[in-house]
PDB file of C-alpha atoms and ligand atoms in Angstrom:
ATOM      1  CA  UNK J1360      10.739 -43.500  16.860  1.00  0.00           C
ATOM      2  CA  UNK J1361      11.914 -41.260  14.471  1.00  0.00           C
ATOM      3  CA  UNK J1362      10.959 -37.965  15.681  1.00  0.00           C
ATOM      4  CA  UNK J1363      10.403 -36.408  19.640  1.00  0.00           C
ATOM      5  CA  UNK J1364       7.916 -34.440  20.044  1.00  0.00           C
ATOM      6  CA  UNK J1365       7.979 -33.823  23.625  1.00  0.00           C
ATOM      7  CA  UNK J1366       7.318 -30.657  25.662  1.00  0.00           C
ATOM      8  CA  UNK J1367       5.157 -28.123  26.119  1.00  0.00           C
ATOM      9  CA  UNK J1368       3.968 -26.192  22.914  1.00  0.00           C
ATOM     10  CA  UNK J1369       2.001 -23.366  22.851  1.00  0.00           C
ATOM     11  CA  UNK J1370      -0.049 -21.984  19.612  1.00  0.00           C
ATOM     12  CA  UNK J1371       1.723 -19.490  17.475  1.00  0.00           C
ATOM     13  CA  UNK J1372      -1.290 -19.517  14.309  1.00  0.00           C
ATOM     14  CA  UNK J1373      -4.650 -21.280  13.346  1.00  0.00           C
ATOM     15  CA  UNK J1374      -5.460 -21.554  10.214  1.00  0.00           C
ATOM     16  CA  UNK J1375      -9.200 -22.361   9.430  1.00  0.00           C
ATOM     17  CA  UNK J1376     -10.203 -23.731  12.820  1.00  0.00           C
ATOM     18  CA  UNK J1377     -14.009 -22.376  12.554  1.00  0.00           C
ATOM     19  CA  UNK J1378     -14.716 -24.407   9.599  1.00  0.00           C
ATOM     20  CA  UNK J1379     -12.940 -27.387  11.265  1.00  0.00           C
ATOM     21  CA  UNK J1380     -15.499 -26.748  14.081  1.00  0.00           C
ATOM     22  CA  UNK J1381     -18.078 -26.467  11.672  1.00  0.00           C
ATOM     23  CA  UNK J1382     -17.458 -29.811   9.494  1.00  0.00           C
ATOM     24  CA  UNK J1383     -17.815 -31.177  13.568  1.00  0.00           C
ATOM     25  CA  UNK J1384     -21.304 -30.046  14.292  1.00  0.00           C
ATOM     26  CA  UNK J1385     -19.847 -27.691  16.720  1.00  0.00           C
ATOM     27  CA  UNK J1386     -22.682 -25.291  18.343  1.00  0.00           C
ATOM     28  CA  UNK J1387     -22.091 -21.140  17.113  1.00  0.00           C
ATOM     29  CA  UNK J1388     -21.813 -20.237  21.160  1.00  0.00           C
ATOM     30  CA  UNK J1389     -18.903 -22.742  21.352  1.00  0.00           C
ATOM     31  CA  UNK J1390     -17.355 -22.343  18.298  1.00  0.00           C
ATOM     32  CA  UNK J1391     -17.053 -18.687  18.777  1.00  0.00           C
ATOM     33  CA  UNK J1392     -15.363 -19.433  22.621  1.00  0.00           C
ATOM     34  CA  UNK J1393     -13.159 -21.919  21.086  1.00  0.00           C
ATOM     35  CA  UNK J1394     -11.858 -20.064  18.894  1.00  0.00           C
ATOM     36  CA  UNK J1395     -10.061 -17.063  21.505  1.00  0.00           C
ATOM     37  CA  UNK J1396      -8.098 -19.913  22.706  1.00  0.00           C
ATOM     38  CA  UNK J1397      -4.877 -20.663  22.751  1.00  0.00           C
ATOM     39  CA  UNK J1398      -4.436 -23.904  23.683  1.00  0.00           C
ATOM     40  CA  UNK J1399      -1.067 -25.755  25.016  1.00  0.00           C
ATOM     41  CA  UNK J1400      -0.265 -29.076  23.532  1.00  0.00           C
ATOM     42  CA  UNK J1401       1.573 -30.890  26.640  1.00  0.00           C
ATOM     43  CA  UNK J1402       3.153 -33.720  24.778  1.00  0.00           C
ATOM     44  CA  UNK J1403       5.097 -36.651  26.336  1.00  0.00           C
ATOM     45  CA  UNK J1404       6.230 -39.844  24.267  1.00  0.00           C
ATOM     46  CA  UNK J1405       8.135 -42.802  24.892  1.00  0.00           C
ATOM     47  CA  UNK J1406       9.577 -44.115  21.641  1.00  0.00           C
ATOM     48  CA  UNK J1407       6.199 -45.148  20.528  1.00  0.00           C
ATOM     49  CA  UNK J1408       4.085 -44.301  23.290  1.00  0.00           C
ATOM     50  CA  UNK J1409       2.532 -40.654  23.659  1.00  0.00           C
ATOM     51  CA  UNK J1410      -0.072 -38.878  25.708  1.00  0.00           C
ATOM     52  CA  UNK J1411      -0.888 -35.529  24.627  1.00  0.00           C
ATOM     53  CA  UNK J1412      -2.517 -33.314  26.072  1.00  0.00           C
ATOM     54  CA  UNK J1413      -4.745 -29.983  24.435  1.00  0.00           C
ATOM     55  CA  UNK J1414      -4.906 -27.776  27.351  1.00  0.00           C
ATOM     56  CA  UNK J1415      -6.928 -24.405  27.738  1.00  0.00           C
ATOM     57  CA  UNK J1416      -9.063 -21.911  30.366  1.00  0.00           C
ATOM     58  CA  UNK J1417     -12.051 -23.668  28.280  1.00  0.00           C
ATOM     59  CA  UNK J1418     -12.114 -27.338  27.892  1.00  0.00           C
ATOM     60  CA  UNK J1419      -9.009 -30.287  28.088  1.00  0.00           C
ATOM     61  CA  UNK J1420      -8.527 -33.247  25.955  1.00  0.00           C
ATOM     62  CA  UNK J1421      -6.007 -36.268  26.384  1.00  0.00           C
ATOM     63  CA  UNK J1422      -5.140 -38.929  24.108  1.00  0.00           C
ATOM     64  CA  UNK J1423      -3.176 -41.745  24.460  1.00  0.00           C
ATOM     65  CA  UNK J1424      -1.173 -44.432  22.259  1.00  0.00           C
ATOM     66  CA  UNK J1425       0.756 -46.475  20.784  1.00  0.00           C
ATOM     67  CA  UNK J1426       1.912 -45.749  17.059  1.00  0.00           C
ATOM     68  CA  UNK J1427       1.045 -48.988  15.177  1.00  0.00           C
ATOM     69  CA  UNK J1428      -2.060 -49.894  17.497  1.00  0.00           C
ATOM     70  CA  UNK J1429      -5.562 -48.894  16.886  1.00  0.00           C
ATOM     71  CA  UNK J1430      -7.505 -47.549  20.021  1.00  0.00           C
ATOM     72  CA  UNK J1431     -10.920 -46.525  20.760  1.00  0.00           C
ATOM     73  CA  UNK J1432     -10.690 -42.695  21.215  1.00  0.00           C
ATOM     74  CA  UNK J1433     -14.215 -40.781  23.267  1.00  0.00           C
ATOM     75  CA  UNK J1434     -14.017 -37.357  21.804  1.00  0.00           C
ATOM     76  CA  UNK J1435     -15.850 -35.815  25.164  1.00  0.00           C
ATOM     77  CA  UNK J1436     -15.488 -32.619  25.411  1.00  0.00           C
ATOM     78  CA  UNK J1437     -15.165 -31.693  21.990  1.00  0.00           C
ATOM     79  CA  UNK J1438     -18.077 -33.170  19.326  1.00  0.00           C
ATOM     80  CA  UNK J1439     -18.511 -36.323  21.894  1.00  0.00           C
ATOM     81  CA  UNK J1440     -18.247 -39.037  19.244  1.00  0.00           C
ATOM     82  CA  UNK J1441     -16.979 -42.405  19.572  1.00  0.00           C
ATOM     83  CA  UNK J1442     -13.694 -43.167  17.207  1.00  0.00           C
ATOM     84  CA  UNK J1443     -11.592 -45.524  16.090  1.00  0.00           C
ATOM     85  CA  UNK J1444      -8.015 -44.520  15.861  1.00  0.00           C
ATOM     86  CA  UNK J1445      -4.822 -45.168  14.225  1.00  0.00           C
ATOM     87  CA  UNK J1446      -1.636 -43.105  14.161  1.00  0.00           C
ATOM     88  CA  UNK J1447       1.680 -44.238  11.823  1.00  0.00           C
ATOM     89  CA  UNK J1448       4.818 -42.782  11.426  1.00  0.00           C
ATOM     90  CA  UNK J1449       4.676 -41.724   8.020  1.00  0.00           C
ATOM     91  CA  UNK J1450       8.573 -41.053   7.901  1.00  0.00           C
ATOM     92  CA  UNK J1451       9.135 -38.184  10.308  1.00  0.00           C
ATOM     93  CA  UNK J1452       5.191 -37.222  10.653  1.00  0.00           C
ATOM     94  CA  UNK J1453       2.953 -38.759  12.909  1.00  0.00           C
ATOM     95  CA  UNK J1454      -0.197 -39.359  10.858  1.00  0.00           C
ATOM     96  CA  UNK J1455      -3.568 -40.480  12.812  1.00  0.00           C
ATOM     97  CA  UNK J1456      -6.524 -41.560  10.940  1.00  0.00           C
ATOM     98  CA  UNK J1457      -9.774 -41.254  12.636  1.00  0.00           C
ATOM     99  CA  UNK J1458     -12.422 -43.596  11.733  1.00  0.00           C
ATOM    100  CA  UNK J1459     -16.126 -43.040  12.890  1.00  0.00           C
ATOM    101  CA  UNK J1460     -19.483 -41.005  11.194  1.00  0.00           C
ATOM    102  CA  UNK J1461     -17.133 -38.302   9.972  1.00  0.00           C
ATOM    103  CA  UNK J1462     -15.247 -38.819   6.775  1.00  0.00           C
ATOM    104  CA  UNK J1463     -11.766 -37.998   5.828  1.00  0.00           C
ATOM    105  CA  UNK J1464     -11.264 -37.028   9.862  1.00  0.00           C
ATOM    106  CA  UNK J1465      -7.193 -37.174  11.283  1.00  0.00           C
ATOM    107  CA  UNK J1466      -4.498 -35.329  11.877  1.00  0.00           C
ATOM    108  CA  UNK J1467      -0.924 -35.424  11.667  1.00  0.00           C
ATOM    109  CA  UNK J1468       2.606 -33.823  13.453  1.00  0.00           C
ATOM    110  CA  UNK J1469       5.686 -32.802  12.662  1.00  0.00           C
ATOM    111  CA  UNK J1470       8.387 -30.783  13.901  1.00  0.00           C
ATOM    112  CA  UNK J1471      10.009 -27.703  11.276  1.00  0.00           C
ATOM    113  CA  UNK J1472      13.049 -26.367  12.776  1.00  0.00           C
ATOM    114  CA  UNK J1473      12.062 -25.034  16.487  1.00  0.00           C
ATOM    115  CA  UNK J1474       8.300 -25.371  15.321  1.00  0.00           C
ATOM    116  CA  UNK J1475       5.668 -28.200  16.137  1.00  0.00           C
ATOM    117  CA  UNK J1476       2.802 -28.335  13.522  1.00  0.00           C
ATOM    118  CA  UNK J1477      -0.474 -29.446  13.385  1.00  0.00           C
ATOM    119  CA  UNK J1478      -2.884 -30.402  10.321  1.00  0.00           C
ATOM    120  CA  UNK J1479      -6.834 -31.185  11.455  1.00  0.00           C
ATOM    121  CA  UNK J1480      -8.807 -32.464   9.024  1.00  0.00           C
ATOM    122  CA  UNK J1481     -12.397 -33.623   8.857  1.00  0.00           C
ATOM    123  CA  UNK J1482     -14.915 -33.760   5.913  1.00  0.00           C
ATOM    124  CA  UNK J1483     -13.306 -31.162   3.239  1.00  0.00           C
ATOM    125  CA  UNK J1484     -11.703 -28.879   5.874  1.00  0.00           C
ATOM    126  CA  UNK J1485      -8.418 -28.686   6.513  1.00  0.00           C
ATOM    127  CA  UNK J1486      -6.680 -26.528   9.826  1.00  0.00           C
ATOM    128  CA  UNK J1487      -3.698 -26.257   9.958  1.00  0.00           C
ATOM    129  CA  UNK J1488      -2.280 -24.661  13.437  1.00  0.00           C
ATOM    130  CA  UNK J1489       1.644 -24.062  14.601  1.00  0.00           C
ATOM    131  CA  UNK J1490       2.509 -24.300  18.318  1.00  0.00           C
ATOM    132  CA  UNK J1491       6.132 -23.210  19.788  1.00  0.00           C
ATOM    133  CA  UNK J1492       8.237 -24.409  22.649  1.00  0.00           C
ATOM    134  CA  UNK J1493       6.629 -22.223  25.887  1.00  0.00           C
TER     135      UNK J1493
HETATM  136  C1  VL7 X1999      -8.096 -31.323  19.854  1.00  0.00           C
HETATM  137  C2  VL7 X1999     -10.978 -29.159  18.977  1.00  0.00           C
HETATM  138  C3  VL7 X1999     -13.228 -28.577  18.154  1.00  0.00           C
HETATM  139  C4  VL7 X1999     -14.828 -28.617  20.021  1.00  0.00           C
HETATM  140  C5  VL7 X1999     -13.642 -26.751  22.614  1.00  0.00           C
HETATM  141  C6  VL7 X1999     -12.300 -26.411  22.095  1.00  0.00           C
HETATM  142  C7  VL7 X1999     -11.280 -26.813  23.114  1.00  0.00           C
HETATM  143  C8  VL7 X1999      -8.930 -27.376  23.496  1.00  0.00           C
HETATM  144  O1  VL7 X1999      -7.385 -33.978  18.519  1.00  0.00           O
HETATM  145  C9  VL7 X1999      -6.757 -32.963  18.576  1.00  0.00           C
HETATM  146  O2  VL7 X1999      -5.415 -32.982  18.660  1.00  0.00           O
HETATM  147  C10 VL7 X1999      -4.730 -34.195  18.497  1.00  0.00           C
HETATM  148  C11 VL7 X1999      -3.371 -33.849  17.951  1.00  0.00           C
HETATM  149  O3  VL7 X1999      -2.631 -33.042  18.846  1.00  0.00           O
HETATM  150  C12 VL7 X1999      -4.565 -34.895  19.827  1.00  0.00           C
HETATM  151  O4  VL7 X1999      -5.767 -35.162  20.398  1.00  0.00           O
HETATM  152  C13 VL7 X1999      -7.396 -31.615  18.545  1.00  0.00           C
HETATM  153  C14 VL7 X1999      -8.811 -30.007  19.811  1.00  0.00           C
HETATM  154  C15 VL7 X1999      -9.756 -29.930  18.630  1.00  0.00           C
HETATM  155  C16 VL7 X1999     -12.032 -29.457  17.926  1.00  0.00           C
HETATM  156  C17 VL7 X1999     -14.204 -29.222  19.063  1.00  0.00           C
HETATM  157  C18 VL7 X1999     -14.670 -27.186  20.400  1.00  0.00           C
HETATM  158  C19 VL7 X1999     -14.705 -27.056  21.889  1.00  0.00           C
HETATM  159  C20 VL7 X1999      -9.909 -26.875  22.496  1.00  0.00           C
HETATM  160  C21 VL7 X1999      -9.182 -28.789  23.973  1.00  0.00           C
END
């Protein structure tokens, strides 16, 4: 693996997060709670194998992989949708694609200077957040 990304990261800036929510079918009551948050990224990898973890007061998600293999991903407790997923090293950038009733859906990591960042996208929205070491 190119790149760690372990630790625990906290978010610095969110860029355009409603309309990611939005492009999701995210209810207005939810969207609005969601977006107070400042979530915690708890990130642990093993050459090519990660968990990470989005932490908050509000809702948790986990994810786990391998880099290379595709796995089914249950997106409960965020827009509950059954995915298939696929993350690649696209040089030092960890690049998942997310295939399932949303188009154009994935994200992707990398680390600038003492900085981890984070681009969502879905449909034609793009978020893009920044997280720092806590
Ligand atoms: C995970 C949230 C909006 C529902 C709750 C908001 C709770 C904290 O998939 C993600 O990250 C990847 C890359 O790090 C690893 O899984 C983003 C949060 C996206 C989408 C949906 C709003 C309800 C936020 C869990």
């Amino acid at each position: 693996a190119p790149v760690d990304f372990s630790g625990t990261w906290g978010l610095v800036s969110s860029e355009n997060f409603e309309n990611y929510m939005k492009s999701l079918d995210i209810d207005f009551m939810t969207r609005k709670v969601a977006k107070m948050l400042t979530p915690q990224k708890v990130i642990e990898q093993q050459g090519d194998k990660f968990s990470i973890r989005t932490l908050s007061t509000f809702r948790n998600y986990l994810v786990e992989f391998k880099v290379g293999e595709e796995y089914e991903e249950d997106t409960k407790g965020l827009d509950n949708r059954k995915l298939l997923s696929l993350v690649t090293w696209d040089n030092e950038r960890l690049v998942c694609v997310q295939k399932g009733e949303k188009k154009n859906r994935g994200w992707t990591h990398w680390i600038q200077g003492d900085e981890l960042h984070l681009e969502l996208t879905c449909e034609d929205q793009l978020c893009k957040q920044v997280y720092q070491k806590v």
